[in-house]
Amino acid sequence: DYNQDIKRDQFFIKTLSENYKKIFFWPQGSGDINYLTTLLKNMTSIKVKILSENLNTFDNYLKRDDVDYFGTRLHAGIRALNSGVRSFILGVDNRPLEMGKDFNLPVIKIENLQNLNEILEEDYKLDLQIPWGEINKWKKQFNSNESSSDQ
């Protein structure tokens, strides 16, 4: 239900249904199921299986061999990547777009959504660029064992 755009989201579902035998939906937000119901109201030929809302269900689903992740939820997309799943995050706000630039996350820009069929046909190449050195340096500031008596 985050950043709703009915026309865009119906196109997204329709295109996925043309490229996949089954579509599963994991509701992450409290309004996700209601929004999906709204989207599918006039799309009666498209069947979507709704998974249970809990995280264990999502994690277990990601363990399947025949799964790709497509969605607007950044953290779910990252979790799918961590599970080794081919993933595409739809960039509906600045967070995935900026992280896509910074870390080379597989983000589809809204303006490129009309090319989804072509994106699906391309070879999937994941080349994350995680700046581990900078991350460890940042984390190290919180692990300091030095205490200062003048604080």
mmCIF file of C-alpha atoms in Angstrom:
data_model
loop_
_atom_site.group_PDB
_atom_site.id
_atom_site.type_symbol
_atom_site.label_atom_id
_atom_site.label_comp_id
_atom_site.label_asym_id
_atom_site.label_seq_id
_atom_site.Cartn_x
_atom_site.Cartn_y
_atom_site.Cartn_z
ATOM 1 C CA ASP A 1 0.000 0.000 0.000
ATOM 2 C CA TYR A 2 3.066 2.241 -0.018
ATOM 3 C CA ASN A 3 3.236 4.927 -2.729
ATOM 4 C CA GLN A 4 0.147 3.712 -4.569
ATOM 5 C CA ASP A 5 -0.306 4.172 -8.295
ATOM 6 C CA ILE A 6 -3.102 1.931 -9.528
ATOM 7 C CA LYS A 7 -2.291 2.173 -13.230
ATOM 8 C CA ARG A 8 1.431 1.502 -12.654
ATOM 9 C CA ASP A 9 0.831 -1.305 -10.193
ATOM 10 C CA GLN A 10 -1.746 -3.026 -12.409
ATOM 11 C CA PHE A 11 0.718 -2.868 -15.299
ATOM 12 C CA PHE A 12 3.362 -4.369 -12.999
ATOM 13 C CA ILE A 13 1.097 -7.271 -11.988
ATOM 14 C CA LYS A 14 -0.149 -7.838 -15.535
ATOM 15 C CA THR A 15 3.382 -7.959 -16.946
ATOM 16 C CA LEU A 16 4.539 -10.355 -14.246
ATOM 17 C CA SER A 17 1.521 -12.590 -14.892
ATOM 18 C CA GLU A 18 2.488 -12.754 -18.578
ATOM 19 C CA ASN A 19 6.003 -13.883 -17.678
ATOM 20 C CA TYR A 20 5.417 -16.198 -14.703
ATOM 21 C CA LYS A 21 3.133 -19.178 -14.188
ATOM 22 C CA LYS A 22 2.402 -18.196 -10.598
ATOM 23 C CA ILE A 23 2.498 -14.961 -8.667
ATOM 24 C CA PHE A 24 2.831 -14.948 -4.906
ATOM 25 C CA PHE A 25 2.291 -11.870 -2.802
ATOM 26 C CA TRP A 26 3.829 -11.296 0.607
ATOM 27 C CA PRO A 27 1.989 -8.503 2.425
ATOM 28 C CA GLN A 28 4.448 -6.442 4.424
ATOM 29 C CA GLY A 29 2.311 -3.407 5.251
ATOM 30 C CA SER A 30 -1.006 -3.274 7.092
ATOM 31 C CA GLY A 31 -2.883 -2.070 4.000
ATOM 32 C CA ASP A 32 -1.180 -4.291 1.425
ATOM 33 C CA ILE A 33 -3.912 -6.934 1.096
ATOM 34 C CA ASN A 34 -6.651 -4.313 0.692
ATOM 35 C CA TYR A 35 -4.605 -2.533 -1.960
ATOM 36 C CA LEU A 36 -3.918 -5.787 -3.824
ATOM 37 C CA THR A 37 -7.658 -6.545 -3.763
ATOM 38 C CA THR A 38 -8.306 -3.123 -5.309
ATOM 39 C CA LEU A 39 -5.691 -3.744 -7.993
ATOM 40 C CA LEU A 40 -7.082 -7.160 -8.916
ATOM 41 C CA LYS A 41 -10.739 -6.084 -8.941
ATOM 42 C CA ASN A 42 -10.845 -5.701 -12.744
ATOM 43 C CA MET A 43 -8.084 -8.227 -13.460
ATOM 44 C CA THR A 44 -10.142 -11.392 -12.925
ATOM 45 C CA SER A 45 -7.949 -13.616 -15.111
ATOM 46 C CA ILE A 46 -4.904 -13.018 -12.909
ATOM 47 C CA LYS A 47 -4.561 -15.201 -9.849
ATOM 48 C CA VAL A 48 -2.292 -14.181 -7.003
ATOM 49 C CA LYS A 49 -1.563 -16.423 -4.029
ATOM 50 C CA ILE A 50 -1.268 -14.405 -0.843
ATOM 51 C CA LEU A 51 1.337 -15.633 1.615
ATOM 52 C CA SER A 52 0.979 -15.301 5.358
ATOM 53 C CA GLU A 53 2.131 -11.939 6.676
ATOM 54 C CA ASN A 54 4.832 -13.290 8.972
ATOM 55 C CA LEU A 55 8.520 -13.065 8.181
ATOM 56 C CA ASN A 56 9.120 -16.825 8.558
ATOM 57 C CA THR A 57 6.707 -17.459 5.688
ATOM 58 C CA PHE A 58 8.604 -15.019 3.487
ATOM 59 C CA ASP A 59 11.965 -16.542 4.452
ATOM 60 C CA ASN A 60 10.712 -20.071 3.735
ATOM 61 C CA TYR A 61 9.294 -18.972 0.407
ATOM 62 C CA LEU A 62 12.654 -17.471 -0.572
ATOM 63 C CA LYS A 63 14.261 -20.887 -0.096
ATOM 64 C CA ARG A 64 12.397 -22.284 -3.115
ATOM 65 C CA ASP A 65 14.414 -22.895 -6.270
ATOM 66 C CA ASP A 66 12.001 -21.232 -8.663
ATOM 67 C CA VAL A 67 11.570 -17.814 -7.068
ATOM 68 C CA ASP A 68 12.295 -14.314 -8.288
ATOM 69 C CA TYR A 69 11.522 -11.269 -6.154
ATOM 70 C CA PHE A 70 9.781 -8.235 -7.619
ATOM 71 C CA GLY A 71 8.415 -5.572 -5.383
ATOM 72 C CA THR A 72 8.322 -2.067 -4.067
ATOM 73 C CA ARG A 73 9.611 -2.958 -0.612
ATOM 74 C CA LEU A 74 13.300 -2.189 -0.220
ATOM 75 C CA HIS A 75 13.929 -4.345 2.840
ATOM 76 C CA ALA A 76 12.081 -7.347 1.409
ATOM 77 C CA GLY A 77 14.163 -7.010 -1.771
ATOM 78 C CA ILE A 78 17.386 -6.906 0.230
ATOM 79 C CA ARG A 79 16.251 -9.921 2.249
ATOM 80 C CA ALA A 80 15.594 -11.767 -1.015
ATOM 81 C CA LEU A 81 19.072 -10.815 -2.254
ATOM 82 C CA ASN A 82 20.559 -12.135 0.987
ATOM 83 C CA SER A 83 18.756 -15.409 0.298
ATOM 84 C CA GLY A 84 20.344 -15.656 -3.147
ATOM 85 C CA VAL A 85 17.121 -14.881 -5.008
ATOM 86 C CA ARG A 86 17.096 -12.997 -8.299
ATOM 87 C CA SER A 87 15.591 -9.707 -7.197
ATOM 88 C CA PHE A 88 14.262 -6.494 -8.659
ATOM 89 C CA ILE A 89 13.180 -3.618 -6.461
ATOM 90 C CA LEU A 90 10.798 -1.118 -7.992
ATOM 91 C CA GLY A 91 12.122 2.327 -7.117
ATOM 92 C CA VAL A 92 8.990 4.065 -5.871
ATOM 93 C CA ASP A 93 10.884 6.514 -3.660
ATOM 94 C CA ASN A 94 14.385 7.866 -3.182
ATOM 95 C CA ARG A 95 15.665 5.126 -0.843
ATOM 96 C CA PRO A 96 16.014 2.272 -3.348
ATOM 97 C CA LEU A 97 17.024 4.699 -6.085
ATOM 98 C CA GLU A 98 19.882 6.133 -4.024
ATOM 99 C CA MET A 99 20.931 2.741 -2.661
ATOM 100 C CA GLY A 100 20.794 1.429 -6.206
ATOM 101 C CA LYS A 101 23.316 4.072 -7.191
ATOM 102 C CA ASP A 102 25.490 3.629 -4.097
ATOM 103 C CA PHE A 103 25.540 -0.173 -3.923
ATOM 104 C CA ASN A 104 24.464 -1.221 -7.412
ATOM 105 C CA LEU A 105 21.238 -2.748 -6.094
ATOM 106 C CA PRO A 106 18.947 -4.162 -8.791
ATOM 107 C CA VAL A 107 16.451 -1.306 -8.833
ATOM 108 C CA ILE A 108 13.994 -0.650 -11.637
ATOM 109 C CA LYS A 109 13.251 3.040 -12.019
ATOM 110 C CA ILE A 110 9.579 3.911 -12.418
ATOM 111 C CA GLU A 111 10.245 5.473 -15.812
ATOM 112 C CA ASN A 112 11.756 2.146 -16.971
ATOM 113 C CA LEU A 113 8.850 -0.005 -15.833
ATOM 114 C CA GLN A 114 7.388 -0.074 -19.343
ATOM 115 C CA ASN A 115 10.533 -2.043 -20.295
ATOM 116 C CA LEU A 116 9.841 -4.785 -17.748
ATOM 117 C CA ASN A 117 9.501 -7.497 -20.396
ATOM 118 C CA GLU A 118 12.955 -6.653 -21.758
ATOM 119 C CA ILE A 119 14.418 -6.495 -18.246
ATOM 120 C CA LEU A 120 13.062 -9.979 -17.543
ATOM 121 C CA GLU A 121 14.651 -11.367 -20.701
ATOM 122 C CA GLU A 122 18.117 -9.928 -20.008
ATOM 123 C CA ASP A 123 20.798 -11.966 -18.297
ATOM 124 C CA TYR A 124 20.675 -11.223 -14.594
ATOM 125 C CA LYS A 125 23.982 -9.910 -13.353
ATOM 126 C CA LEU A 126 24.249 -9.007 -9.716
ATOM 127 C CA ASP A 127 27.304 -6.901 -8.976
ATOM 128 C CA LEU A 128 26.748 -5.358 -5.562
ATOM 129 C CA GLN A 129 29.301 -2.739 -4.570
ATOM 130 C CA ILE A 130 29.219 -2.722 -0.778
ATOM 131 C CA PRO A 131 31.787 -0.353 0.797
ATOM 132 C CA TRP A 132 32.752 -2.720 3.620
ATOM 133 C CA GLY A 133 35.761 -0.610 4.649
ATOM 134 C CA GLU A 134 33.643 2.478 5.237
ATOM 135 C CA ILE A 135 30.922 0.460 6.961
ATOM 136 C CA ASN A 136 33.407 -1.161 9.337
ATOM 137 C CA LYS A 137 35.015 2.200 10.070
ATOM 138 C CA TRP A 138 31.605 3.659 10.907
ATOM 139 C CA LYS A 139 30.708 0.666 13.110
ATOM 140 C CA LYS A 140 34.061 0.780 14.884
ATOM 141 C CA GLN A 141 33.213 4.133 16.452
ATOM 142 C CA PHE A 142 30.533 2.377 18.529
ATOM 143 C CA ASN A 143 32.834 -0.466 19.619
ATOM 144 C CA SER A 144 35.441 1.713 21.281
ATOM 145 C CA ASN A 145 36.551 0.320 24.622
ATOM 146 C CA GLU A 146 38.104 3.602 25.573
ATOM 147 C CA SER A 147 36.197 5.541 28.147
ATOM 148 C CA SER A 148 36.736 9.146 28.812
ATOM 149 C CA SER A 149 36.487 10.482 32.328
ATOM 150 C CA ASP A 150 35.630 13.955 31.074
ATOM 151 C CA GLN A 151 32.417 12.939 29.317
#
